[in-house]
CSV table of C-alpha atoms and ligand atoms in Angstrom, one decimal:
chain,number,residue,atom,x,y,z
C,56,MET,CA,7.8,-26.3,2.7
C,57,ALA,CA,10.2,-27.5,0.0
C,58,LYS,CA,13.8,-28.0,1.1
C,59,ILE,CA,17.2,-28.7,-0.4
C,60,THR,CA,18.5,-32.0,1.0
C,61,ALA,CA,21.8,-32.6,-0.9
C,62,SER,CA,24.0,-31.3,-3.6
C,63,ALA,CA,25.9,-33.4,-6.2
C,64,TYR,CA,28.7,-32.3,-8.5
C,65,THR,CA,29.9,-34.0,-11.6
C,66,SER,CA,31.7,-33.5,-14.9
C,67,HIS,CA,29.6,-34.0,-18.0
C,68,VAL,CA,32.1,-35.4,-20.7
C,69,PRO,CA,30.1,-36.3,-23.9
C,70,ALA,CA,32.3,-39.4,-24.5
C,71,ILE,CA,30.9,-40.8,-21.1
C,72,GLY,CA,27.4,-40.7,-22.6
C,73,ALA,CA,28.6,-42.3,-25.8
C,74,ALA,CA,30.4,-45.1,-23.8
C,75,MET,CA,27.1,-45.8,-22.0
C,76,ASP,CA,24.9,-45.6,-25.1
C,77,HIS,CA,27.2,-48.0,-27.0
C,78,GLY,CA,27.7,-50.6,-24.2
C,79,LYS,CA,31.4,-49.8,-23.6
C,80,THR,CA,31.3,-49.2,-19.8
C,81,GLY,CA,32.9,-52.5,-19.1
C,82,GLU,CA,36.0,-51.7,-21.1
C,83,PRO,CA,39.2,-51.1,-19.0
C,84,TYR,CA,39.5,-47.5,-20.0
C,85,TRP,CA,35.9,-46.7,-18.9
C,86,GLN,CA,35.6,-49.1,-15.9
C,87,ASN,CA,37.9,-46.7,-14.0
C,88,VAL,CA,35.4,-43.8,-14.6
C,89,PHE,CA,32.2,-45.7,-13.9
C,90,THR,CA,33.4,-47.4,-10.6
C,91,GLY,CA,33.5,-43.8,-9.2
C,92,TYR,CA,29.7,-43.6,-9.7
C,93,GLU,CA,28.6,-47.0,-8.3
C,94,TYR,CA,28.3,-45.4,-4.8
C,95,SER,CA,26.4,-42.5,-6.3
C,96,ARG,CA,23.7,-44.6,-8.1
C,97,GLN,CA,23.0,-46.5,-4.9
C,98,TRP,CA,23.0,-43.2,-2.9
C,99,LEU,CA,20.5,-41.7,-5.3
C,100,LYS,CA,18.2,-44.8,-5.0
C,101,ASP,CA,18.5,-44.6,-1.2
C,102,ASN,CA,17.9,-40.8,-1.1
C,103,PRO,CA,15.4,-40.2,-3.9
C,104,PRO,CA,14.6,-36.6,-4.6
C,105,ASP,CA,11.2,-35.3,-5.7
C,106,VAL,CA,12.9,-32.8,-8.0
C,107,ILE,CA,16.5,-32.2,-9.2
C,108,PHE,CA,17.5,-28.6,-9.9
C,109,LEU,CA,20.3,-29.3,-12.4
C,110,VAL,CA,22.8,-26.5,-13.1
C,111,PHE,CA,24.4,-27.1,-16.4
C,112,ASN,CA,25.7,-25.3,-19.5
C,113,ASP,CA,24.4,-25.6,-23.0
C,114,HIS,CA,27.2,-26.0,-25.6
C,115,ALA,CA,25.8,-23.9,-28.5
C,116,THR,CA,23.1,-26.5,-28.9
C,117,ALA,CA,19.9,-24.9,-27.7
C,118,PHE,CA,21.4,-21.4,-27.7
C,119,SER,CA,23.8,-19.9,-30.2
C,120,LEU,CA,25.5,-16.6,-30.9
C,121,ASP,CA,22.0,-15.4,-31.9
C,122,PHE,CA,21.2,-15.1,-28.2
C,123,ILE,CA,23.3,-15.8,-25.1
C,124,PRO,CA,21.4,-15.8,-21.8
C,125,THR,CA,23.8,-15.6,-18.8
C,126,PHE,CA,21.3,-17.5,-16.6
C,127,ALA,CA,18.3,-19.4,-18.0
C,128,ILE,CA,15.7,-21.4,-16.1
C,129,GLY,CA,13.6,-24.2,-17.7
C,130,THR,CA,10.0,-23.7,-16.8
C,131,GLY,CA,8.6,-26.1,-19.4
C,132,PRO,CA,6.9,-29.4,-18.9
C,133,GLU,CA,9.5,-31.5,-20.7
C,134,TYR,CA,12.8,-31.4,-22.6
C,135,ALA,CA,14.0,-33.6,-25.4
C,136,PRO,CA,17.6,-34.9,-25.6
C,137,ALA,CA,19.3,-32.7,-28.2
C,138,ASP,CA,20.9,-33.8,-31.5
C,139,GLU,CA,24.5,-32.7,-31.1
C,140,GLY,CA,25.4,-33.8,-34.6
C,141,TRP,CA,25.1,-37.6,-34.4
C,142,GLY,CA,21.4,-37.9,-33.4
C,143,PRO,CA,19.8,-37.5,-30.0
C,144,ARG,CA,21.2,-39.7,-27.3
C,145,PRO,CA,18.9,-42.7,-26.7
C,146,VAL,CA,17.9,-41.5,-23.2
C,147,PRO,CA,14.5,-40.7,-21.7
C,148,MET,CA,12.7,-37.4,-22.2
C,149,VAL,CA,13.4,-35.1,-19.2
C,150,GLN,CA,10.2,-34.2,-17.3
C,151,GLY,CA,10.2,-30.6,-15.9
C,152,HIS,CA,8.5,-29.2,-12.8
C,153,PRO,CA,6.8,-26.1,-14.1
C,154,LEU,CA,5.2,-25.1,-10.8
C,155,LEU,CA,8.4,-25.1,-8.8
C,156,ALA,CA,10.4,-23.7,-11.6
C,157,ALA,CA,8.0,-20.8,-12.0
C,158,HIS,CA,8.1,-20.2,-8.3
C,159,ILE,CA,11.9,-20.2,-8.3
C,160,ALA,CA,11.9,-17.8,-11.3
C,161,GLN,CA,9.6,-15.4,-9.5
C,162,SER,CA,11.6,-15.5,-6.3
C,163,VAL,CA,15.1,-15.3,-7.7
C,164,ILE,CA,14.2,-12.5,-10.2
C,165,GLN,CA,12.6,-10.5,-7.4
C,166,ASP,CA,15.8,-11.3,-5.5
C,167,ASP,CA,17.6,-9.3,-8.2
C,168,PHE,CA,19.0,-12.0,-10.5
C,169,ASP,CA,18.1,-11.6,-14.1
C,170,LEU,CA,17.0,-15.0,-15.4
C,171,THR,CA,15.9,-15.9,-18.9
C,172,ILE,CA,12.7,-17.9,-18.9
C,173,VAL,CA,12.9,-21.0,-21.2
C,174,ASN,CA,9.7,-23.0,-21.9
C,175,ARG,CA,11.1,-25.0,-24.7
C,176,MET,CA,14.6,-26.3,-25.2
C,177,ASP,CA,16.5,-29.4,-26.2
C,178,VAL,CA,19.1,-30.5,-23.6
C,179,ASP,CA,22.6,-31.5,-24.6
C,180,HIS,CA,25.3,-33.6,-22.9
C,181,GLY,CA,25.7,-30.9,-20.3
C,182,LEU,CA,22.4,-32.1,-18.8
C,183,THR,CA,22.0,-35.7,-20.0
C,184,VAL,CA,25.4,-37.0,-19.1
C,185,PRO,CA,25.2,-36.1,-15.4
C,186,LEU,CA,21.7,-37.9,-15.3
C,187,SER,CA,23.2,-40.9,-17.0
C,188,LEU,CA,26.2,-41.0,-14.6
C,189,MET,CA,24.0,-40.7,-11.5
C,190,CYS,CA,21.0,-42.8,-12.7
C,191,GLY,CA,22.4,-45.4,-15.1
C,192,GLN,CA,20.1,-46.4,-18.0
C,193,PRO,CA,16.5,-46.4,-16.7
C,194,ASP,CA,13.4,-46.3,-18.9
C,195,ALA,CA,12.5,-43.0,-17.3
C,196,TRP,CA,14.5,-40.5,-15.2
C,197,PRO,CA,13.7,-41.0,-11.5
C,198,CYS,CA,12.1,-37.6,-11.0
C,199,PRO,CA,11.3,-34.2,-12.6
C,200,VAL,CA,14.3,-32.0,-13.4
C,201,ILE,CA,14.5,-28.2,-13.5
C,202,PRO,CA,17.2,-27.4,-16.0
C,203,PHE,CA,19.2,-24.2,-15.2
C,204,ALA,CA,21.6,-23.1,-17.8
C,205,VAL,CA,24.7,-20.9,-17.1
C,206,ASN,CA,26.6,-19.3,-19.9
C,207,VAL,CA,30.2,-20.5,-19.6
C,208,VAL,CA,30.7,-20.8,-23.4
C,209,GLN,CA,30.8,-17.2,-24.7
C,210,TYR,CA,32.5,-14.4,-22.9
C,211,PRO,CA,31.7,-12.6,-20.8
C,212,VAL,CA,30.8,-15.3,-18.3
C,213,PRO,CA,29.4,-14.7,-14.8
C,214,SER,CA,31.8,-14.6,-11.8
C,215,GLY,CA,32.1,-17.3,-9.3
C,216,ARG,CA,30.9,-14.9,-6.7
C,217,ARG,CA,27.7,-14.2,-8.6
C,218,CYS,CA,27.1,-17.9,-9.1
C,219,PHE,CA,27.5,-18.6,-5.4
C,220,GLU,CA,25.1,-15.7,-4.5
C,221,LEU,CA,22.7,-17.1,-7.1
C,222,GLY,CA,22.8,-20.4,-5.2
C,223,ARG,CA,21.9,-18.7,-2.0
C,224,ALA,CA,18.9,-17.0,-3.8
C,225,ILE,CA,17.8,-20.4,-5.1
C,226,ARG,CA,17.9,-21.8,-1.6
C,227,ARG,CA,15.6,-19.0,-0.4
C,228,ALA,CA,13.3,-19.6,-3.4
C,229,VAL,CA,13.0,-23.4,-2.7
C,230,GLU,CA,12.4,-22.8,1.0
C,231,SER,CA,9.5,-20.4,0.2
C,232,PHE,CA,7.6,-23.0,-1.9
C,233,ASP,CA,4.6,-24.4,0.0
C,234,ASP,CA,4.7,-28.1,-1.0
C,235,ASP,CA,6.8,-30.5,0.9
C,236,LEU,CA,9.4,-31.3,-1.8
C,237,ASN,CA,12.8,-32.9,-1.4
C,238,VAL,CA,15.0,-31.0,-3.8
C,239,GLN,CA,18.5,-31.9,-4.8
C,240,ILE,CA,20.7,-29.3,-6.5
C,241,TRP,CA,23.4,-30.6,-8.9
C,242,GLY,CA,26.3,-28.6,-10.2
C,243,THR,CA,27.9,-30.0,-13.4
C,244,GLY,CA,30.7,-29.4,-15.9
C,245,GLY,CA,34.5,-29.2,-15.4
C,246,MET,CA,36.9,-30.2,-14.2
C,247,SER,CA,40.1,-29.0,-15.8
C,248,HIS,CA,40.1,-29.3,-19.6
C,249,GLN,CA,40.8,-27.3,-22.7
C,250,LEU,CA,39.4,-28.5,-26.0
C,251,GLN,CA,41.1,-26.2,-28.5
C,252,GLY,CA,44.1,-24.1,-29.3
C,253,PRO,CA,47.8,-24.7,-28.4
C,254,ARG,CA,46.9,-25.8,-24.9
C,255,ALA,CA,44.3,-28.4,-26.0
C,256,GLY,CA,44.4,-31.4,-23.7
C,257,LEU,CA,45.5,-29.4,-20.6
C,258,ILE,CA,44.7,-31.2,-17.3
C,259,ASN,CA,45.7,-29.8,-13.9
C,260,SER,CA,45.1,-32.5,-11.3
C,261,GLU,CA,46.7,-30.6,-8.4
C,262,TRP,CA,44.5,-27.6,-9.0
C,263,ASP,CA,41.4,-29.7,-9.5
C,264,ASN,CA,41.9,-31.4,-6.1
C,265,GLN,CA,42.5,-28.1,-4.4
C,266,PHE,CA,39.2,-26.9,-6.0
C,267,LEU,CA,37.4,-29.9,-4.5
C,268,ASP,CA,39.0,-29.3,-1.1
C,269,ARG,CA,38.0,-25.6,-1.1
C,270,LEU,CA,34.5,-26.3,-2.5
C,271,ILE,CA,33.9,-28.5,0.5
C,272,HIS,CA,35.6,-26.4,3.2
C,273,GLU,CA,35.8,-22.8,2.1
C,274,PRO,CA,33.3,-22.2,-0.7
C,275,ALA,CA,32.7,-18.5,0.0
C,276,ASP,CA,36.5,-17.9,-0.3
C,277,LEU,CA,36.6,-20.1,-3.4
C,278,ALA,CA,33.8,-18.0,-4.9
C,279,ASP,CA,36.2,-15.0,-5.0
C,280,MET,CA,38.5,-16.7,-7.5
C,281,HIS,CA,38.9,-14.6,-10.7
C,282,HIS,CA,37.6,-16.1,-13.9
C,283,MET,CA,41.0,-15.8,-15.5
C,284,GLU,CA,42.5,-18.1,-12.8
C,285,TYR,CA,40.1,-20.8,-14.0
C,286,VAL,CA,41.2,-20.3,-17.5
C,287,ARG,CA,44.9,-20.1,-16.8
C,288,GLU,CA,45.0,-23.1,-14.3
C,289,ALA,CA,42.2,-25.3,-15.5
C,290,GLY,CA,42.0,-24.5,-19.2
C,291,ALA,CA,39.5,-22.5,-21.3
C,292,GLU,CA,36.7,-25.0,-20.5
C,293,GLY,CA,37.7,-25.3,-16.8
C,294,ILE,CA,35.5,-22.2,-16.3
C,295,GLU,CA,32.5,-24.6,-16.3
C,296,LEU,CA,33.4,-25.1,-12.7
C,297,VAL,CA,31.7,-21.9,-11.7
C,298,MET,CA,28.5,-23.8,-12.0
C,299,TRP,CA,29.5,-26.0,-9.1
C,300,LEU,CA,29.4,-22.8,-7.0
C,301,VAL,CA,25.7,-22.3,-7.7
C,302,ALA,CA,25.0,-25.7,-6.1
C,303,ARG,CA,27.4,-25.1,-3.3
C,304,GLY,CA,25.8,-21.7,-2.5
C,305,ALA,CA,22.5,-23.4,-2.0
C,306,MET,CA,23.7,-25.5,0.9
C,307,SER,CA,22.8,-24.5,4.5
C,308,ASP,CA,26.3,-23.3,5.6
C,309,ALA,CA,26.1,-20.6,3.0
C,310,ALA,CA,23.0,-19.3,4.8
C,311,GLY,CA,24.6,-19.5,8.3
C,312,GLY,CA,23.8,-23.1,9.0
C,313,ASP,CA,26.1,-26.1,9.6
C,314,ALA,CA,28.5,-27.6,7.0
C,315,PRO,CA,27.3,-30.4,4.8
C,316,GLU,CA,28.5,-33.9,5.1
C,317,VAL,CA,30.8,-35.3,2.4
C,318,LYS,CA,29.2,-38.6,1.3
C,319,HIS,CA,31.4,-39.3,-1.7
C,320,ARG,CA,34.4,-37.9,-3.5
C,321,PHE,CA,35.9,-39.1,-6.7
C,322,TYR,CA,38.5,-37.9,-9.2
C,323,HIS,CA,39.9,-39.6,-12.2
C,324,VAL,CA,42.1,-38.7,-15.2
C,325,PRO,CA,41.5,-39.1,-18.1
C,326,ALA,CA,38.1,-39.4,-19.6
C,327,SER,CA,38.3,-38.3,-23.2
C,328,ASN,CA,40.0,-34.9,-23.0
C,329,THR,CA,39.2,-34.0,-19.5
C,330,ALA,CA,39.5,-34.7,-15.8
C,331,VAL,CA,36.4,-36.2,-14.1
C,332,GLY,CA,35.5,-34.9,-10.7
C,333,HIS,CA,32.5,-35.8,-8.5
C,334,LEU,CA,31.2,-35.0,-5.1
C,335,ILE,CA,28.1,-35.7,-3.1
C,336,LEU,CA,27.3,-33.4,-0.1
C,337,GLU,CA,24.4,-34.0,2.2
C,338,GLU,CA,22.7,-31.3,4.3
C,339,PRO,CA,23.2,-31.7,8.0
C,340,LEU,CA,20.2,-33.2,9.8
W,80,DHB,C1,34.3,-32.5,-23.8
W,80,DHB,C2,33.2,-31.6,-24.0
W,80,DHB,C3,32.7,-30.9,-22.9
W,80,DHB,O1,31.6,-30.1,-23.0
W,80,DHB,C4,33.2,-31.1,-21.6
W,80,DHB,O2,32.7,-30.4,-20.6
W,80,DHB,C5,34.3,-31.9,-21.4
W,80,DHB,C6,34.8,-32.6,-22.6
W,80,DHB,C7,34.8,-33.2,-25.0
W,80,DHB,O3,34.4,-32.9,-26.1
W,80,DHB,O4,35.7,-34.1,-24.8
W,81,FE,FE1,31.2,-29.0,-21.3
């Protein structure tokens, strides 16, 4: 049987990808961000997953106002890094896991979540920057990735509660797959940031750290937070944090088991226009 062994959470700031792609990670400004991921890169090498289920959002790159899926699962064999206006990032192709992805689609849709099936899509910084942060600059990503896109760009967005419940359904789906696969689930995006309008540049460190505390200790309560609170307190783009609740809902304590172990926690301001937050939670043995 496949099982979820850990969850990881990280911001996905595009400038972080650019800093890596252009060899600037050693500069003082960026050093402060990347030291927070040194532990994580070693941890990922020591705890190699067979598959990463990566919850992210597309930023009007693969999708547009033409069609806006609330939840979309990548069931394709591979995904190319997207051209977001300055050429595709020089990072490896992302290999998919069509068999597990199709199984999860079947199980989660029969579990009453409406997913859009995506067989072909280019993946933007929402997906590639978390991979870069966690894996560095390898010739190939360490394992197949199932991209799972959540609409947090165009209103209406899904509630935190629905994202958390979706995570629980994803856990049930993974645990009903016959092959012995070690699956990690990553929640990405956030933390507080607002990219446009009069409040552009908004950062709320106190709120972000409270979010991290609550994500660890009381995720079911946190899931009840109204979407307007994210926007008011964490900025218009702070709503990306609902994606962290998908990953958190897939941990064993959300299914009546023991709480996960906090392996790593990191928070830093600023990186470009945003706060960077990062957590690694391991399932109890
Ligand atoms: C920026 C873009 C993002 O999608 C994000 O999540 C954080 C920051 C940016 O353009 O700086
Ligand atoms: Fe984003």
